[in-house]
Protein backbone atom coordinates (compact mmCIF):
# COMPACT_ATOMS: atom_id res chain seq x y z
CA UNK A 1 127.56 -4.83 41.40
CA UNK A 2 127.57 -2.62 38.11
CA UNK A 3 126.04 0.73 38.01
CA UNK A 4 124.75 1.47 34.32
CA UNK A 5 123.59 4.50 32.80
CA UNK A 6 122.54 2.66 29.36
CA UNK A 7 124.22 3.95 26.29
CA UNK A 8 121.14 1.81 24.58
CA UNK A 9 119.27 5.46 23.32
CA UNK A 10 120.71 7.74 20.50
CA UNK A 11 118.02 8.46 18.71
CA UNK A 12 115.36 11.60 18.89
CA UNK A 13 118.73 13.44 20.34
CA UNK A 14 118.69 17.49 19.24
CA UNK A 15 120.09 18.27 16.17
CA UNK A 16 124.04 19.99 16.68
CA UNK A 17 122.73 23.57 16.45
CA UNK A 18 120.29 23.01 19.04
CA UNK A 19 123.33 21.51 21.36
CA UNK A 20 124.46 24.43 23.03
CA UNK A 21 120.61 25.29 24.14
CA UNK A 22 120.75 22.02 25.64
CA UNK A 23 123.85 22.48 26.76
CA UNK A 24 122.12 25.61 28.79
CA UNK A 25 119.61 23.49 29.55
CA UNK A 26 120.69 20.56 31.29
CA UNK A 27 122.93 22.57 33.16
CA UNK A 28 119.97 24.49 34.87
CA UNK A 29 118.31 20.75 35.30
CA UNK A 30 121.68 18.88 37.02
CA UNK A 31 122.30 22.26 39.49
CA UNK A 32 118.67 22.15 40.52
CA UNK A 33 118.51 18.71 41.09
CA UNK A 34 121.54 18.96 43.21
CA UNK A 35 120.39 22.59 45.40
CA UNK A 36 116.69 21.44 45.50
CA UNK A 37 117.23 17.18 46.13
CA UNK A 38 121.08 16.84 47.08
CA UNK A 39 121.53 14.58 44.47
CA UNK A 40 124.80 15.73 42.54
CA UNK A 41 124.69 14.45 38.43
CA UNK A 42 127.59 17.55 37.64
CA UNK A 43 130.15 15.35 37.56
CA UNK A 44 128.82 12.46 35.54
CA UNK A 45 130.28 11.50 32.11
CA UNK A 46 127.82 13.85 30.05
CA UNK A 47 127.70 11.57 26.80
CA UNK A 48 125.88 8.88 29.15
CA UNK A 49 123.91 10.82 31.19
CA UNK A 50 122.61 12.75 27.90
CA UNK A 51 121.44 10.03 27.06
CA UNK A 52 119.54 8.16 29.60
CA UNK A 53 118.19 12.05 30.51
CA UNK A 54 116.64 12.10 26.80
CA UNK A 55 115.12 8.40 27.03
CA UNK A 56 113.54 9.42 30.23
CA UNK A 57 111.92 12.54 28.40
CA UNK A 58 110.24 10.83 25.65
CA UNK A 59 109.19 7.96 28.40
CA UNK A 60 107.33 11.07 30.32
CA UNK A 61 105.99 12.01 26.82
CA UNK A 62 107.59 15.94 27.56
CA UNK A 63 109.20 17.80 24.90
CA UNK A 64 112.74 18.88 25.95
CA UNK A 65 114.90 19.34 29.16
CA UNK A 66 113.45 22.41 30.29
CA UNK A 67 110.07 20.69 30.14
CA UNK A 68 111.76 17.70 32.34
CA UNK A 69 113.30 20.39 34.82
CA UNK A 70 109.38 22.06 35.45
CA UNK A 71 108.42 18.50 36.81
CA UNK A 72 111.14 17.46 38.44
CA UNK A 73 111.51 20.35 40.41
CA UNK A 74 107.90 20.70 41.63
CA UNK A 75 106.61 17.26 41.39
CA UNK A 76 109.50 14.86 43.73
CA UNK A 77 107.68 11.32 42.18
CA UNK A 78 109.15 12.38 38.44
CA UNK A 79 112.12 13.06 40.68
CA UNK A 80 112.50 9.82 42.11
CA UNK A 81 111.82 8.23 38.83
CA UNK A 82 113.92 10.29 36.82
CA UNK A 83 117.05 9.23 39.30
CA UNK A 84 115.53 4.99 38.72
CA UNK A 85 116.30 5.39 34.87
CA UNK A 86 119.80 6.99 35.44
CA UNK A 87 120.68 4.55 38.01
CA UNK A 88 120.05 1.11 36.04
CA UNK A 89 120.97 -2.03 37.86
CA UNK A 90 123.55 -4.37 35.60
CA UNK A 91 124.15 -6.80 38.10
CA UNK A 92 123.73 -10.57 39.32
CA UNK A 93 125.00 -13.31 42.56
CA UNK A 94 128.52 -14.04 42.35
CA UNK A 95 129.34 -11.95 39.04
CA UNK A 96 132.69 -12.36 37.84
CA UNK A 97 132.60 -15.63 39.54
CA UNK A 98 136.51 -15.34 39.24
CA UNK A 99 136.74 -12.37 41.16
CA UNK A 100 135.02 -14.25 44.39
CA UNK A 101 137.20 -17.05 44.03
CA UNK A 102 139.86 -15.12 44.15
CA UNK A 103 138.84 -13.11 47.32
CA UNK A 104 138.01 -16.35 49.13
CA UNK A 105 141.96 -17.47 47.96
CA UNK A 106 143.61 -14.67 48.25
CA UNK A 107 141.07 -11.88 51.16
CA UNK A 108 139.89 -14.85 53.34
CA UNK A 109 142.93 -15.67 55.02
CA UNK A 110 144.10 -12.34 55.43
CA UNK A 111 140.22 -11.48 57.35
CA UNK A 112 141.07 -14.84 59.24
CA UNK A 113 143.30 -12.41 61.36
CA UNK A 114 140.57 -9.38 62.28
CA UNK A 115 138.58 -9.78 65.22
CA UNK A 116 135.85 -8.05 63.26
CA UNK A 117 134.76 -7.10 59.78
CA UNK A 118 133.58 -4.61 58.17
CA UNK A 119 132.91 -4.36 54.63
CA UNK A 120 131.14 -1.89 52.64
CA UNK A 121 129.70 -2.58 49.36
CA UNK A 122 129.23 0.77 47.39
CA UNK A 123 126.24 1.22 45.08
CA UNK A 124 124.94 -1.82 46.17
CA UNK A 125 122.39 -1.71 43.43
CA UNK A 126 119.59 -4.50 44.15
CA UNK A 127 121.77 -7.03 46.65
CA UNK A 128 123.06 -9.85 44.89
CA UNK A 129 126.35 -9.06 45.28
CA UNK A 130 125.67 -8.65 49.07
CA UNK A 131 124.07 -11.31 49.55
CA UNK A 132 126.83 -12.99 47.69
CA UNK A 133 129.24 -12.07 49.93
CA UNK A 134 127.67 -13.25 53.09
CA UNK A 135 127.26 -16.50 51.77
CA UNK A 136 130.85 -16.59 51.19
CA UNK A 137 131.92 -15.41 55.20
CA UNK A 138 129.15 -17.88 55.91
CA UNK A 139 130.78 -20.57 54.19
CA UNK A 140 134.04 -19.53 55.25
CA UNK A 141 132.99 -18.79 58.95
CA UNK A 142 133.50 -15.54 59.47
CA UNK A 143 129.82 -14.00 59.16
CA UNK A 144 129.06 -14.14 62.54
CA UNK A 145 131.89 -12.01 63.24
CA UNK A 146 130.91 -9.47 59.61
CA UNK A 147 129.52 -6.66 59.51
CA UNK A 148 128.18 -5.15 55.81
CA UNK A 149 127.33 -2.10 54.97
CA UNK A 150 125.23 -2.39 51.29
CA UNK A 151 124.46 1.54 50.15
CA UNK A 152 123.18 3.16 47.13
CA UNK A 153 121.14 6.12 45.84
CA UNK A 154 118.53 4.86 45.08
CA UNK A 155 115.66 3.81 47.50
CA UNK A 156 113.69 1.32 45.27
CA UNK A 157 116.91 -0.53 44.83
CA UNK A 158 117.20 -0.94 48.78
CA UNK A 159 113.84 -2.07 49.08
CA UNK A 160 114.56 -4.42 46.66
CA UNK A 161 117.66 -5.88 48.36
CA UNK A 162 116.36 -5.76 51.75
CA UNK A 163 113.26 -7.65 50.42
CA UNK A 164 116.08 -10.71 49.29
CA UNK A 165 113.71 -11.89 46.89
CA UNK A 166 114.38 -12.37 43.32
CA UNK A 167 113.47 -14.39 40.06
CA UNK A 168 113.74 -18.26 39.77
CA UNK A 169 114.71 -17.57 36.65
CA UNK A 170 117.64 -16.59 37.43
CA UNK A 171 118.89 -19.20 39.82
CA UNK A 172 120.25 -21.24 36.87
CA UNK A 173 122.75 -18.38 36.09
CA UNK A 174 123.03 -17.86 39.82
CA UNK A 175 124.11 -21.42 40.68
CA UNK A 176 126.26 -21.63 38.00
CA UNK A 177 128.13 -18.65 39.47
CA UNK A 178 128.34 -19.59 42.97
CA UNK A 179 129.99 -22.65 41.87
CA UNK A 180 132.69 -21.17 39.58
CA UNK A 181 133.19 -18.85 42.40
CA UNK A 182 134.28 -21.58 44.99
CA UNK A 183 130.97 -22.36 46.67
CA UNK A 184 131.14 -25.35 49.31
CA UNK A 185 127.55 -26.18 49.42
CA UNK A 186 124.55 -26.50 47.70
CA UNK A 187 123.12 -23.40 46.43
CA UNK A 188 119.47 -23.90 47.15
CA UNK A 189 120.28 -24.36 50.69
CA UNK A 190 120.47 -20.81 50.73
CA UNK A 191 116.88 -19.67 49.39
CA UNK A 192 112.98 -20.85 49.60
CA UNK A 193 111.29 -21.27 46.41
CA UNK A 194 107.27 -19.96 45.83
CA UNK A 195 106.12 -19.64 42.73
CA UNK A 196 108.18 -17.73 40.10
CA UNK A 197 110.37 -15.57 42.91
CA UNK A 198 113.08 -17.24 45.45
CA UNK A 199 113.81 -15.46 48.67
CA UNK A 200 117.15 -15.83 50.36
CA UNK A 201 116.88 -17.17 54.34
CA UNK A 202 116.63 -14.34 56.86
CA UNK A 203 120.25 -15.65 58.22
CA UNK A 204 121.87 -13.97 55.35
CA UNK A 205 120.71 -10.33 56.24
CA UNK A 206 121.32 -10.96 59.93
CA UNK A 207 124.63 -9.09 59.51
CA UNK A 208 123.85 -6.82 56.77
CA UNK A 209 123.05 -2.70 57.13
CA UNK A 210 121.05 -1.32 53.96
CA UNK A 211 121.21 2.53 54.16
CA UNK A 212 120.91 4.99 51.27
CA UNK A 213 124.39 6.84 50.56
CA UNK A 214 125.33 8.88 47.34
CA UNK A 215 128.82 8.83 46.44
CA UNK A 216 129.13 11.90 44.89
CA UNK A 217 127.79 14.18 48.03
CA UNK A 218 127.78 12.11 51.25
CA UNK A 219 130.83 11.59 53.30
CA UNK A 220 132.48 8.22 54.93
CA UNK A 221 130.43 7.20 57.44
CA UNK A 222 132.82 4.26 59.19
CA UNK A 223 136.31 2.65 59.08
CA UNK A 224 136.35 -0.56 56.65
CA UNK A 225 138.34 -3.57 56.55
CA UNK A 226 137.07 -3.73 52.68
CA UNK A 227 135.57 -2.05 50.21
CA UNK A 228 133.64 -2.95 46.88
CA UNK A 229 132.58 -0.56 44.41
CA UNK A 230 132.47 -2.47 41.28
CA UNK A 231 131.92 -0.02 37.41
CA UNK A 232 130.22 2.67 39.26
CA UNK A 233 133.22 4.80 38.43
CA UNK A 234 133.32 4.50 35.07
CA UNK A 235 130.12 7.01 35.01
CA UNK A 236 131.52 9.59 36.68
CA UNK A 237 134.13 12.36 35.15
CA UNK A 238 138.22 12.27 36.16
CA UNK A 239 136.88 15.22 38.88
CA UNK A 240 134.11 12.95 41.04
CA UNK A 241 136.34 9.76 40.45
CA UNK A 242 139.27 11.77 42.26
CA UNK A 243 136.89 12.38 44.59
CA UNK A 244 135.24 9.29 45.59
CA UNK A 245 138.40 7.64 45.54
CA UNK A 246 139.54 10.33 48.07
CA UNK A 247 136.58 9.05 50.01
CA UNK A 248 137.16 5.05 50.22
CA UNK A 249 141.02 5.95 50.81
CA UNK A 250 139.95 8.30 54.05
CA UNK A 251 137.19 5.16 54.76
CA UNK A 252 139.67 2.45 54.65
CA UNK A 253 141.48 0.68 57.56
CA UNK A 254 145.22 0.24 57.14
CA UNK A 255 146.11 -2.55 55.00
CA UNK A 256 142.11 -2.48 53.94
CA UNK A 257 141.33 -4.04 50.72
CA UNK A 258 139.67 -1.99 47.05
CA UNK A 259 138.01 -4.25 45.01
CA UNK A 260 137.19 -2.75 41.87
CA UNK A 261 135.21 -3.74 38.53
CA UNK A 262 136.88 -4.82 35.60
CA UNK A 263 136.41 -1.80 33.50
CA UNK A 264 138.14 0.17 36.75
CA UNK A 265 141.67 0.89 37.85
CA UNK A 266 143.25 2.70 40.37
CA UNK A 267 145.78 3.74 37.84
CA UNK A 268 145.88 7.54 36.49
CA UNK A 269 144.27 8.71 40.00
CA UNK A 270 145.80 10.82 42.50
CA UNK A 271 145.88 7.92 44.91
CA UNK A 272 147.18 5.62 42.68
CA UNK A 273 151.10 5.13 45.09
CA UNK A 274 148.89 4.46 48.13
CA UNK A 275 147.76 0.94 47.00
CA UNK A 276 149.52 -1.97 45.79
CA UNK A 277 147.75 -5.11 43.74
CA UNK A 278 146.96 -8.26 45.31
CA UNK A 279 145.64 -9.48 41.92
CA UNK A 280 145.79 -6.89 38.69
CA UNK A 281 143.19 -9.03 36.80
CA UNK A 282 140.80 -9.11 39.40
CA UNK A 283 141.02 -5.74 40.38
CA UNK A 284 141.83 -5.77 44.15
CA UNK A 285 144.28 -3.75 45.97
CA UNK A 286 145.54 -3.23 49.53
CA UNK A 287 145.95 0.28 50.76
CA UNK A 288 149.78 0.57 51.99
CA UNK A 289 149.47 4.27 52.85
């Protein structure tokens, strides 16, 4: 999955000696967001999140940040649709079809040898990745044996995923991927089509734990065989991206597998000597210490 916070809105933004008022200001909104909600923007790459923060005022039709941080803080539905338009979904089934068919290659075997999984996909955005994955155990056999653990911020995202159901519109691109990516079988064998949506067969999510989880204040919550976290990172500053890494090494079995997005690295971070690469283009790593 990719995280986005759109770089798509410049204009309307404050003229420079209005900037440090802004500065002030969207300070006050991020720490009172974070004491009042729990949700923790501080560390977030401020050019980006400037940004998206402005397009969401002038969606609301309010003036300036401080006139965003009155409703936020007293009315939680401007809240909870202020954190939707920072939290933009950029993602699709079997993405990076290259990366999967590498992992089928390359993970597979080495899962062959677990008497159980578990793998954790991080910001798990709308599902398609998950579900993407447990087509691939399914295919490979080892779903009944999976557990996945599909978390992000966001709870209209979740619903979404946990609904499975998506545009047929998309199945083109979809199918496309899933073949490039290794698939075995017939892609439709894996949804029901009615009318312009598809939903995926209940099999899928048999296996599968949606919960809400914020990676820049909640903690590890289990012991994974694997973990995916695909360009959320590259929205947060050097400080949370120390940080979360610090939380998927603690969350990671020995010998556990990173798969990263292919904007990320594990390069330049304070746990960079505790993985090796199993494949440098594809971004996946083992944890050796």
């Amino acid at each position: 999955m990719d995280f986005c916070i759109s770089d798509d809105y410049d204009d309307r933004l404050p003229e420079t000696g209005d900037r440090e008022r802004e500065d002030i200001e969207l300070e006050l909104l991020l720490e009172g967001v974070h004491r009042l909600y729990g949700y923790d923007f501080r560390n977030y790459a401020l050019p980006s999140l400037r940004r998206r923060i402005w397009h969401f005022i002038h969606s609301e039709n309010l003036k300036n940040i401080s006139a965003l941080q009155e409703k936020v803080l007293h009315q939680r539905p401007v809240f909870e649709r202020m954190v939707h338009n920072l939290s933009i979904p950029v993602t699709e089934m079997f993405r990076d079809p290259g990366l999967f068919h590498t992992f089928r290659k390359k993970i597979v075997p080495l899962l062959r040898t677990y008497p159980y999984i578990r793998i954790w996909h991080a910001g798990c955005s709308t599902g398609e990745e998950v579900y993407s994955m447990a087509i691939l155990l399914h295919e490979e056999g080892l779903y009944e044996k999976s557990r996945i653990y599909a978390t992000d911020m966001s709870d209209r995202s979740l619903e979404t995923a946990k609904q499975g159901i998506f545009g047929i519109e998309k199945m083109k691109l979809y199918t496309k991927n899933y073949i490039e990516a290794g698939g075995t079988r017939s892609f439709s064998e894996y949804y029901t089509a009615k009318y312009n949506s598809v939903i995926f067969k209940p099999f899928l999510q048999k296996n599968i734990i949606f919960a809400e989880h914020n990676l820049a204040t909640d903690r590890s919550f289990n012991e994974f065989n694997v973990i995916f976290c695909r360009n959320v990172m590259i929205y947060f500053n050097d400080t949370l991206r120390d940080q979360v890494h610090g939380l998927f090494h603690e969350s990671l079995s020995r010998f556990g597998i990173l798969v990263l997005g292919s904007k990320e690295s594990i390069q330049f971070t304070e746990y960079s000597d505790c993985y090796e690469p199993l494949d440098r283009v594809e971004k996946i790593y083992r944890k050796i210490k």
